[in-house]
Short mmCIF file of C-alpha atoms and ligand atoms in Angstrom, two decimals:
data_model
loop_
_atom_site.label_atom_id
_atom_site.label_comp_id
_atom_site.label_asym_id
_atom_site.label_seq_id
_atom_site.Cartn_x
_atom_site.Cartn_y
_atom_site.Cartn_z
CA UNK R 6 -63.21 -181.54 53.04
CA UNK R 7 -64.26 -184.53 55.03
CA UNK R 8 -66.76 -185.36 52.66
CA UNK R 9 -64.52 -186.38 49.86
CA UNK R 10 -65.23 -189.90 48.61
CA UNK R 11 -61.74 -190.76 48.38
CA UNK R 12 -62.77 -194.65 46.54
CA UNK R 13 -65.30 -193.17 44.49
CA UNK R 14 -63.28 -189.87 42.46
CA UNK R 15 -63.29 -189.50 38.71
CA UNK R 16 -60.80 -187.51 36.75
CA UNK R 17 -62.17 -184.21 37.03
CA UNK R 18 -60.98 -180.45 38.70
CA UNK R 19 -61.36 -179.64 42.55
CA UNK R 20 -60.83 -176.90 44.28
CA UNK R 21 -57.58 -176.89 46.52
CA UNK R 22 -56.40 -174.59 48.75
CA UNK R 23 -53.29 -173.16 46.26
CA UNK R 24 -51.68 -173.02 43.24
CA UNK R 25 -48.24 -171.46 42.76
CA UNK R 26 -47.19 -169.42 39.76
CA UNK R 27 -43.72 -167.85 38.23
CA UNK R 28 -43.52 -164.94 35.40
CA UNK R 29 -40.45 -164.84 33.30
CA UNK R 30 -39.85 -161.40 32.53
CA UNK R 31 -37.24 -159.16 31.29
CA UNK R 32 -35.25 -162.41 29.95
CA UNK R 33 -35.21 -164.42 33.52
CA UNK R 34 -37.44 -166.63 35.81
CA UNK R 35 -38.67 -164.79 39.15
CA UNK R 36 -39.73 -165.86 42.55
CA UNK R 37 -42.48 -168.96 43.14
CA UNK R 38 -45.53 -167.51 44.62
CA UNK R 39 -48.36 -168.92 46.21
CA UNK R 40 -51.75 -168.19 45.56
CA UNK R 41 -55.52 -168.94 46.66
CA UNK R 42 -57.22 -168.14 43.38
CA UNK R 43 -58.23 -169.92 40.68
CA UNK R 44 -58.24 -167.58 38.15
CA UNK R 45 -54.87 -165.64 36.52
CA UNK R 46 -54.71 -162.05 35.01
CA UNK R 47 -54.04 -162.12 31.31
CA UNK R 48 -53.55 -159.97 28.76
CA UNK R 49 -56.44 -159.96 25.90
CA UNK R 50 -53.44 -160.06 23.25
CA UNK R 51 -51.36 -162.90 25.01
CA UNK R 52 -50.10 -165.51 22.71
CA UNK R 53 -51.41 -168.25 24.50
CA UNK R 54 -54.86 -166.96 23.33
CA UNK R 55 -54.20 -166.18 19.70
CA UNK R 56 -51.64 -168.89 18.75
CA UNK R 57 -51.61 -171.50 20.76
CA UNK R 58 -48.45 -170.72 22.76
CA UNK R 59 -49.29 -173.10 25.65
CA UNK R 60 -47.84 -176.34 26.91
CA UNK R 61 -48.50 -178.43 30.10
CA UNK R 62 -47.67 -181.63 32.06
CA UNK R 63 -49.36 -184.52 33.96
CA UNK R 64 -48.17 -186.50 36.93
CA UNK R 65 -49.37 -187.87 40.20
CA UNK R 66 -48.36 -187.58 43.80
CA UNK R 67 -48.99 -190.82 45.83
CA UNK R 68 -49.86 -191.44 49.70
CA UNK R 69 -47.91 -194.80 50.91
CA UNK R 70 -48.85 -196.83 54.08
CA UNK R 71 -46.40 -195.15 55.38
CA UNK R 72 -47.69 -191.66 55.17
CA UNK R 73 -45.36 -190.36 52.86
CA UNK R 74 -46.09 -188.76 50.33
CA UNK R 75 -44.52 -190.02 46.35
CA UNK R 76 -43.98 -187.49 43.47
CA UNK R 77 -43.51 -189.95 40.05
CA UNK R 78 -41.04 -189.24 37.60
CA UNK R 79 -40.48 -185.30 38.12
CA UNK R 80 -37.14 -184.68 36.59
CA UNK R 81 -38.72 -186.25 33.49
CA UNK R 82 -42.01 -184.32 33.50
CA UNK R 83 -39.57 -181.44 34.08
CA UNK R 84 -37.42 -181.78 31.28
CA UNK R 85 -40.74 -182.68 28.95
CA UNK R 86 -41.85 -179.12 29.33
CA UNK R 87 -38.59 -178.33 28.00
CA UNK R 88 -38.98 -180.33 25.21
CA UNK R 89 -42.32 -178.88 24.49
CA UNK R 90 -41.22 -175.41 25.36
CA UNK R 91 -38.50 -176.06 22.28
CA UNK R 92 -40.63 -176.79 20.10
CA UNK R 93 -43.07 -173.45 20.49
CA UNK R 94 -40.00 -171.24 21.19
CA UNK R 95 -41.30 -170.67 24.64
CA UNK R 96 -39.01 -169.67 27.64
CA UNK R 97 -37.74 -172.69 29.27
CA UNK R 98 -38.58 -173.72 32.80
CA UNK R 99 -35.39 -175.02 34.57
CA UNK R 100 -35.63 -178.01 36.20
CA UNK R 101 -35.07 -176.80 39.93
CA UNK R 102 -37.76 -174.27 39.38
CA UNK R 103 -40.07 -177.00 37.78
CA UNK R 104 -39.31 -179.30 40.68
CA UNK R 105 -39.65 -176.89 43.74
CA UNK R 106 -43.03 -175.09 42.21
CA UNK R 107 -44.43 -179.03 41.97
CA UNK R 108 -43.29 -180.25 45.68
CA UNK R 109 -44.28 -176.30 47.08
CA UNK R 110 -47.80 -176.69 45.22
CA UNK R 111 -47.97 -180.39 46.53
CA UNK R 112 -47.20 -179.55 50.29
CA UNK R 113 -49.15 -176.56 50.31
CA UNK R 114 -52.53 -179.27 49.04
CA UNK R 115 -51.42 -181.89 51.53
CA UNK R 116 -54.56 -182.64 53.14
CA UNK R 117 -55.77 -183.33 48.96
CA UNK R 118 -53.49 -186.15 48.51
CA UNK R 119 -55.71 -189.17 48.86
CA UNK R 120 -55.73 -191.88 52.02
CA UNK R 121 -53.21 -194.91 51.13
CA UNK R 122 -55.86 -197.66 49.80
CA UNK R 123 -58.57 -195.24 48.23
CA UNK R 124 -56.79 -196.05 45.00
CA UNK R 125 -56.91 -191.84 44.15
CA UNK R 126 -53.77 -189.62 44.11
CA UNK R 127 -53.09 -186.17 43.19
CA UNK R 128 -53.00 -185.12 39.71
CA UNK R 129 -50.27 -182.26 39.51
CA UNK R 130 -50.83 -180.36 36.30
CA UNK R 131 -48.00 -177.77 35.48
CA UNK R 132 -48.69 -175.01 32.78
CA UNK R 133 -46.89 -172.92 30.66
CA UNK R 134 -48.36 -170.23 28.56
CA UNK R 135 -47.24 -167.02 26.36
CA UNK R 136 -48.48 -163.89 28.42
CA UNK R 137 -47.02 -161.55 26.77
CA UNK R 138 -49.02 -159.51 24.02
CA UNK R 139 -48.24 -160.06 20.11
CA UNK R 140 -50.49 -159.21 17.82
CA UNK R 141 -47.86 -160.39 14.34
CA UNK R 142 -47.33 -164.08 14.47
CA UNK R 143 -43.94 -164.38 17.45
CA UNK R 144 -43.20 -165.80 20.59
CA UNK R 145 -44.39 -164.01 23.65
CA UNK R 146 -41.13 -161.99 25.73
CA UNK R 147 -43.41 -162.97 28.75
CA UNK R 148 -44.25 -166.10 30.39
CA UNK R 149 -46.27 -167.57 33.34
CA UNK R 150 -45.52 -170.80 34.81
CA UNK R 151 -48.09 -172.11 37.11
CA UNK R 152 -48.52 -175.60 38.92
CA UNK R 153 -52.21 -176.38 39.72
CA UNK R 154 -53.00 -179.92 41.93
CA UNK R 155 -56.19 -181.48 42.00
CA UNK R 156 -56.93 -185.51 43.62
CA UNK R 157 -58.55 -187.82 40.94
CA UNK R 158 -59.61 -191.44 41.01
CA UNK R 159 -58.81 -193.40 37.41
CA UNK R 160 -59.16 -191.40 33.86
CA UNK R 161 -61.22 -194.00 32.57
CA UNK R 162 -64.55 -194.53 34.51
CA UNK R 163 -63.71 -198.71 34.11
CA UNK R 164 -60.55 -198.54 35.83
CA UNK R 165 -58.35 -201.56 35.65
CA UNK R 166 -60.53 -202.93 33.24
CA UNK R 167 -60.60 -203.66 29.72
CA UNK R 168 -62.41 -201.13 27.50
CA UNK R 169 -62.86 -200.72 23.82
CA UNK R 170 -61.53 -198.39 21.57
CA UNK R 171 -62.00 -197.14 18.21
CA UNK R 172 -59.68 -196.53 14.92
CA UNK R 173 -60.79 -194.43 12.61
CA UNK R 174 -59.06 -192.40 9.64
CA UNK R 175 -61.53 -189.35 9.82
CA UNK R 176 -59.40 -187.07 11.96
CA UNK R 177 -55.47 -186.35 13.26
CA UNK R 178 -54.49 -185.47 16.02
CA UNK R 179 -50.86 -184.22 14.67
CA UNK R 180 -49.18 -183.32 11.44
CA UNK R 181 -46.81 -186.17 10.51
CA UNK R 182 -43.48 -183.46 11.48
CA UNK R 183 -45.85 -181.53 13.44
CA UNK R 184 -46.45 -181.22 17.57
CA UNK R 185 -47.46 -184.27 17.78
CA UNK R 186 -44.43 -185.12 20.08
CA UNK R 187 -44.56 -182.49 22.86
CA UNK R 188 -47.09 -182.03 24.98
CA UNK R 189 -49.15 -178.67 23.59
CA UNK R 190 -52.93 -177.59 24.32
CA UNK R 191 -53.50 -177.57 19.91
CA UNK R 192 -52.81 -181.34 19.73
CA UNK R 193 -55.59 -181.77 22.42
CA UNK R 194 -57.80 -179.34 20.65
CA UNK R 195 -57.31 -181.12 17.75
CA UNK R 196 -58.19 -184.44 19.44
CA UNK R 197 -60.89 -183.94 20.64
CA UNK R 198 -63.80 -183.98 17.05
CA UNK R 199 -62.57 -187.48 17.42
CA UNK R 200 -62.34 -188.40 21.21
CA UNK R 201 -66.28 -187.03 21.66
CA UNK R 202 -67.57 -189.13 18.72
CA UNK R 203 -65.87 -191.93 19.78
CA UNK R 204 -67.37 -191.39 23.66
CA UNK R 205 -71.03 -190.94 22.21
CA UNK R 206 -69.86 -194.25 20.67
CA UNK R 207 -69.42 -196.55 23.91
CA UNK R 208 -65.52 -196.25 23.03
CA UNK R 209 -63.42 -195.13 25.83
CA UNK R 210 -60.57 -193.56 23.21
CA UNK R 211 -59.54 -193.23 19.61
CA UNK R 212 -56.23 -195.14 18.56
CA UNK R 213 -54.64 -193.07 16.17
CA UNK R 214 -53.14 -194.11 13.04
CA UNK R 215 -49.67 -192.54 11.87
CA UNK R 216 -50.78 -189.22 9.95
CA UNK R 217 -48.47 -189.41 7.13
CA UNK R 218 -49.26 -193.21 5.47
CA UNK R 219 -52.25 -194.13 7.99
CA UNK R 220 -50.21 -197.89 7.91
CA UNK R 221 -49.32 -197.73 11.45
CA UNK R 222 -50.35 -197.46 14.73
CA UNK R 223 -49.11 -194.24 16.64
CA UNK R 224 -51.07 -194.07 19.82
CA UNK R 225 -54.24 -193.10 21.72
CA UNK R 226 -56.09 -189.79 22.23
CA UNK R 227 -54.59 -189.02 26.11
CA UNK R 228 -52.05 -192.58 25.96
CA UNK R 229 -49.53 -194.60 24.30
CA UNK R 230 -50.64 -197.81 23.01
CA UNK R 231 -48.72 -201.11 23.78
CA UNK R 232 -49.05 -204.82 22.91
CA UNK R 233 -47.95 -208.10 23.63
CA UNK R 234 -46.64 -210.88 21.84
CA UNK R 235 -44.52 -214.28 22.79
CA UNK R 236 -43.35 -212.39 25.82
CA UNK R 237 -42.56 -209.09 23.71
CA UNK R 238 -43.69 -205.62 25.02
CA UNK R 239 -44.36 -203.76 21.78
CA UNK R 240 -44.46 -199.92 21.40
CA UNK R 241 -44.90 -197.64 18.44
CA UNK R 242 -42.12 -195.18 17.08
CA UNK R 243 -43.61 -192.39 15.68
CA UNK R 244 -42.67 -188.92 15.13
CA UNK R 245 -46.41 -187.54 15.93
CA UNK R 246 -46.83 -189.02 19.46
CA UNK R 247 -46.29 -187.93 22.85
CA UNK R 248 -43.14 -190.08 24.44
CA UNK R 249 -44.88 -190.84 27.21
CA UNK R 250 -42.95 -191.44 30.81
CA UNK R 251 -45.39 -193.83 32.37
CA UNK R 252 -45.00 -196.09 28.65
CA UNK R 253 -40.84 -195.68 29.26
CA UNK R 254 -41.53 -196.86 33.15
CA UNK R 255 -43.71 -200.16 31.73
CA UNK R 256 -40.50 -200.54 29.17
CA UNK R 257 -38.07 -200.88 32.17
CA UNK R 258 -40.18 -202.69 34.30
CA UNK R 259 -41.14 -205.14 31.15
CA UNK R 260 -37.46 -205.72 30.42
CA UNK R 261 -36.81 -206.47 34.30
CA UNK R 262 -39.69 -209.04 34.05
CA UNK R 263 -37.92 -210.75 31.92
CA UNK R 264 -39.69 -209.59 28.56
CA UNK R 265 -38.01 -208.26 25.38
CA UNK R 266 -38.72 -204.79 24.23
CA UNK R 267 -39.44 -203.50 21.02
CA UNK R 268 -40.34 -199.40 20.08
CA UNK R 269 -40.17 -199.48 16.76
CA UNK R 270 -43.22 -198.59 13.76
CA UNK R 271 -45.98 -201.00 14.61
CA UNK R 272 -48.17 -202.22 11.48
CA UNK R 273 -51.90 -201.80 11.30
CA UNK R 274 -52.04 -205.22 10.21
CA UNK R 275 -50.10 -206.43 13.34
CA UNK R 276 -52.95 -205.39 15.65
CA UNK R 277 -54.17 -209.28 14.68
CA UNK R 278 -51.44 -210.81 16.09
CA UNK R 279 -51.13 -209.05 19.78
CA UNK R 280 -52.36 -211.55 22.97
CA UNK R 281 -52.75 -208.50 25.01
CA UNK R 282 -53.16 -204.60 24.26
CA UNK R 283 -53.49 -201.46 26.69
CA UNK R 284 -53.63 -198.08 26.36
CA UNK R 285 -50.63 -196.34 29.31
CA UNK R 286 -49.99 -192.80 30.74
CA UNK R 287 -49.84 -190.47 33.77
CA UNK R 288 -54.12 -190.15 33.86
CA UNK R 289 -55.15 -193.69 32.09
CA UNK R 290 -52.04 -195.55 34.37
CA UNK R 291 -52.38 -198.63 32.58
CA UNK R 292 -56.24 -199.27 30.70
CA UNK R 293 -56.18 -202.44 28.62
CA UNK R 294 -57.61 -202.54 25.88
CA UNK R 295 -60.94 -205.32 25.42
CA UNK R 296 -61.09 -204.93 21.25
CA UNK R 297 -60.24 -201.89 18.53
CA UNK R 298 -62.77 -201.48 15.92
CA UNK R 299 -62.02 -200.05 12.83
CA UNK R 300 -65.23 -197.40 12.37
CA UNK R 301 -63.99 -197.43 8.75
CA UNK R 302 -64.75 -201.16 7.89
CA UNK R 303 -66.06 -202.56 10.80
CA UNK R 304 -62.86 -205.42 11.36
CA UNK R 305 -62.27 -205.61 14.85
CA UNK R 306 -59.27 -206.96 17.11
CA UNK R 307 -60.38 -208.31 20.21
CA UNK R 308 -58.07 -209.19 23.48
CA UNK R 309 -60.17 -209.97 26.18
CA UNK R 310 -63.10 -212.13 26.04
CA UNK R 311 -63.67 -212.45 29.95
CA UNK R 312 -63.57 -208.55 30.85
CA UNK R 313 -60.61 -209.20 32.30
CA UNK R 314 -57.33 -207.72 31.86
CA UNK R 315 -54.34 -210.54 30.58
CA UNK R 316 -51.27 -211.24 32.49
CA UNK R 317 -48.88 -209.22 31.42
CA UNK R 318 -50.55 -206.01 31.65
CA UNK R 319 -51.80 -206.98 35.28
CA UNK R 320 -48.47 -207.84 36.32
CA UNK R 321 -47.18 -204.86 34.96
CA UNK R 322 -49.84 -202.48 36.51
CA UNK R 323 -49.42 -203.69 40.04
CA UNK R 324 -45.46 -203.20 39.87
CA UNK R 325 -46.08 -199.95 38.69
CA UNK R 326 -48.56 -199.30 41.25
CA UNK R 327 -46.54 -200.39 43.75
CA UNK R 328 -43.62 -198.42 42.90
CA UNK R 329 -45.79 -195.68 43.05
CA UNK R 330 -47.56 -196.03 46.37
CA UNK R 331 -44.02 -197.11 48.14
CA UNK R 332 -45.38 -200.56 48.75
CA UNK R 333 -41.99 -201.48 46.62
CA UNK R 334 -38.49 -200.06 46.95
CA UNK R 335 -37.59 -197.81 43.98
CA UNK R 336 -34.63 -199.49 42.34
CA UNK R 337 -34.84 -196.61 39.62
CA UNK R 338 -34.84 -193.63 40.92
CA UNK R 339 -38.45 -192.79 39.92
CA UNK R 340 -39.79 -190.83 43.44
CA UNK R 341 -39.27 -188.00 44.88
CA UNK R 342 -40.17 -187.91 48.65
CA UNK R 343 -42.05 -184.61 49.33
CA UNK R 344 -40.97 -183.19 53.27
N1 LIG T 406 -49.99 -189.56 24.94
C1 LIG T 406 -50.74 -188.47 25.11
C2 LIG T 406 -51.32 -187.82 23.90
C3 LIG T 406 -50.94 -187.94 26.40
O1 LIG T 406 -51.69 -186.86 26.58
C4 LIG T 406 -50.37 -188.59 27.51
C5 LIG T 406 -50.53 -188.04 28.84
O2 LIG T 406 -49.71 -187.39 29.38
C6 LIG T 406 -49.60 -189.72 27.27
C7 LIG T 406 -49.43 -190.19 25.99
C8 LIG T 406 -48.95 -190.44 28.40
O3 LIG T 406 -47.81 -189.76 28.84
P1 LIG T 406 -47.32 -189.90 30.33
O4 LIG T 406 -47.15 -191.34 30.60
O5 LIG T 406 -46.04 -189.17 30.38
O6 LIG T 406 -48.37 -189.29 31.18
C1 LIG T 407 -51.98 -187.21 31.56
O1 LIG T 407 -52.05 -188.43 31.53
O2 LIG T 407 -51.40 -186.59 32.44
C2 LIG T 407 -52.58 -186.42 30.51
O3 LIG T 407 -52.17 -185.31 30.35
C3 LIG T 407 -53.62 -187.03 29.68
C4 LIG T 407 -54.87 -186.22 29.57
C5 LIG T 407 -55.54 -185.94 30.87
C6 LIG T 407 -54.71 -185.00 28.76
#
């Protein structure tokens, strides 16, 4: 334990000392357990195996200066999982189960969450899957809920600092009325033909075009995708991505800066006209973007020149970071304060 390198983490899995897990059986949600091991019973016809009945969330518990410890945006991560357990026709977490299985598994890991200044935090990744058997194609009548923590340094080995990423028209990652919207394993299966050729590439994503006209931009392979015009924060609407909570944070913080916002379709075309472009979300915080090739005829769009991330984006990381570490007050209503 003492010889984690707090400064120097990637995004990977560690060991902690617990996870904590809930069944739904017989029609209702029972008791949050604890447990020590890192692997779950499951039954060889559960429907998370077969067909893909499986959905999970991403957020980050923070250390502040003050020793406190900062869970971002849980409500919303909660009510995600809802959303994704919707569209699946999985059993629904409730919130206040969501909530205290996050802050038990959290407090529980305490000594994981990183120092204040290492720049880490703990990833908190909840998980929902079908563990009841089916063989025909239907929902499970059992689930397990489980919350697993882990402490992680940036997504993207760079950092805060611009990377490239790739376009291409090869692959989806959703069908145009598909999944692409909630936040299930398949759409991350289905990502990632795609996210290791563009790796082995020297990209550090794939920007995904909308899957229905390939016109417009929809977002990256684990982020939304913003940019920024004439003081304009710019977001795609799309029915195929993710609506990510870190993206709706940078809109409210963006609009409190004094910029206007726009979510609406964004143009392929339009990537020539952005000053500034990141990729944003709960692993990737905020990763600007240096260029986007298109692999399919090699035009590029590039937005740094120095290495350096623009203005914008660096204001709006360091608000967000600060938010998040309790270096700021919370006007919003964003963290929950684990005791
Ligand atoms: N888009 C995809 C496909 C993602 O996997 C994520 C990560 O959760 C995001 C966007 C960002 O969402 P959030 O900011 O809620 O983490
Ligand atoms: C997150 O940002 O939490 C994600 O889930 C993205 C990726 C690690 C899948």
């Amino acid at each position: 334990m003492s010889t984690i390198d707090w400064a120097n983490l990637g995004f990977g899995y560690m060991k902690t000392d617990f996870n904590v897990r809930c069944y739904y059986r017989n029609g209702k949600w029972g008791e949050i357990e604890a447990s020590d091991s890192e692997y779950i019973p499951l039954h060889i016809a559960a429907t998370a195996l077969h067909y893909g009945q499986e959905a999970f969330e991403g957020l980050k518990a923070f250390r502040g200066k003050d020793g406190q410890i900062r869970i971002f945006r849980l409500e919303d991560n909660a009510l995600r999982m809802q959303s994704s357990s919707r569209g699946i026709l999985m059993a629904e977490v409730p919130v206040d189960i969501f909530s205290n299985a996050v802050k038990k598994a959290v407090k529980l890991n305490e000594r994981f969450v990183p120092p204040y200044g290492s720049g880490a935090a703990l990833y908190i990744r909840p998980l929902l899957i079908g563990s009841g058997p089916q063989v025909g194609v239907r929902p499970a009548e059992e689930y397990l809920f489980l919350v697993f923590v882990t402490p992680v340094g940036p997504y993207f080995k760079a950092g805060f600092k611009p990377t490239p990423v790739m376009v291409t028209r090869e692959f989806d990652r959703a069908a145009p009325q598909g999944t692409g919207n909630i936040k299930v394993g398949g759409n991350y299966a289905a990502s990632l033909r795609a996210g290791v050729k563009a790796h082995a590439l020297g990209y550090s994503a794939v920007l995904y075009l909308d899957p229905k006209e390939k016109k417009y931009i929809d977002e990256c392979g684990p982020a939304n995708f913003y940019g920024i015009k004439n003081n304009c924060y710019i977001t795609p609407a799309s029915s195929s991505i993710l609506p990510s909570i870190t993206n709706k944070s940078l809109m409210q913080l963006a609009e409190d800066m004094g910029l206007t916002i726009e979510r609406r379709r964004v143009s392929f075309e339009e990537l020539a006209t952005f000053e500034e472009a990141g990729q944003c979300g709960t692993a990737a915080v905020i990763s600007p973007i240096e260029r986007i090739d298109d692999a399919d005829n090699g035009t590029s769009f590039v937005y740094s020149k120095d290495g350096e991330p623009g203005p914008v984006s660096k204001n709006l990381y360091q608000k967000l970071r600060a938010i998040q570490y309790g270096d700021d007050v919370d006007p919003y209503g964003w963290i929950t304060i684990v005791d």
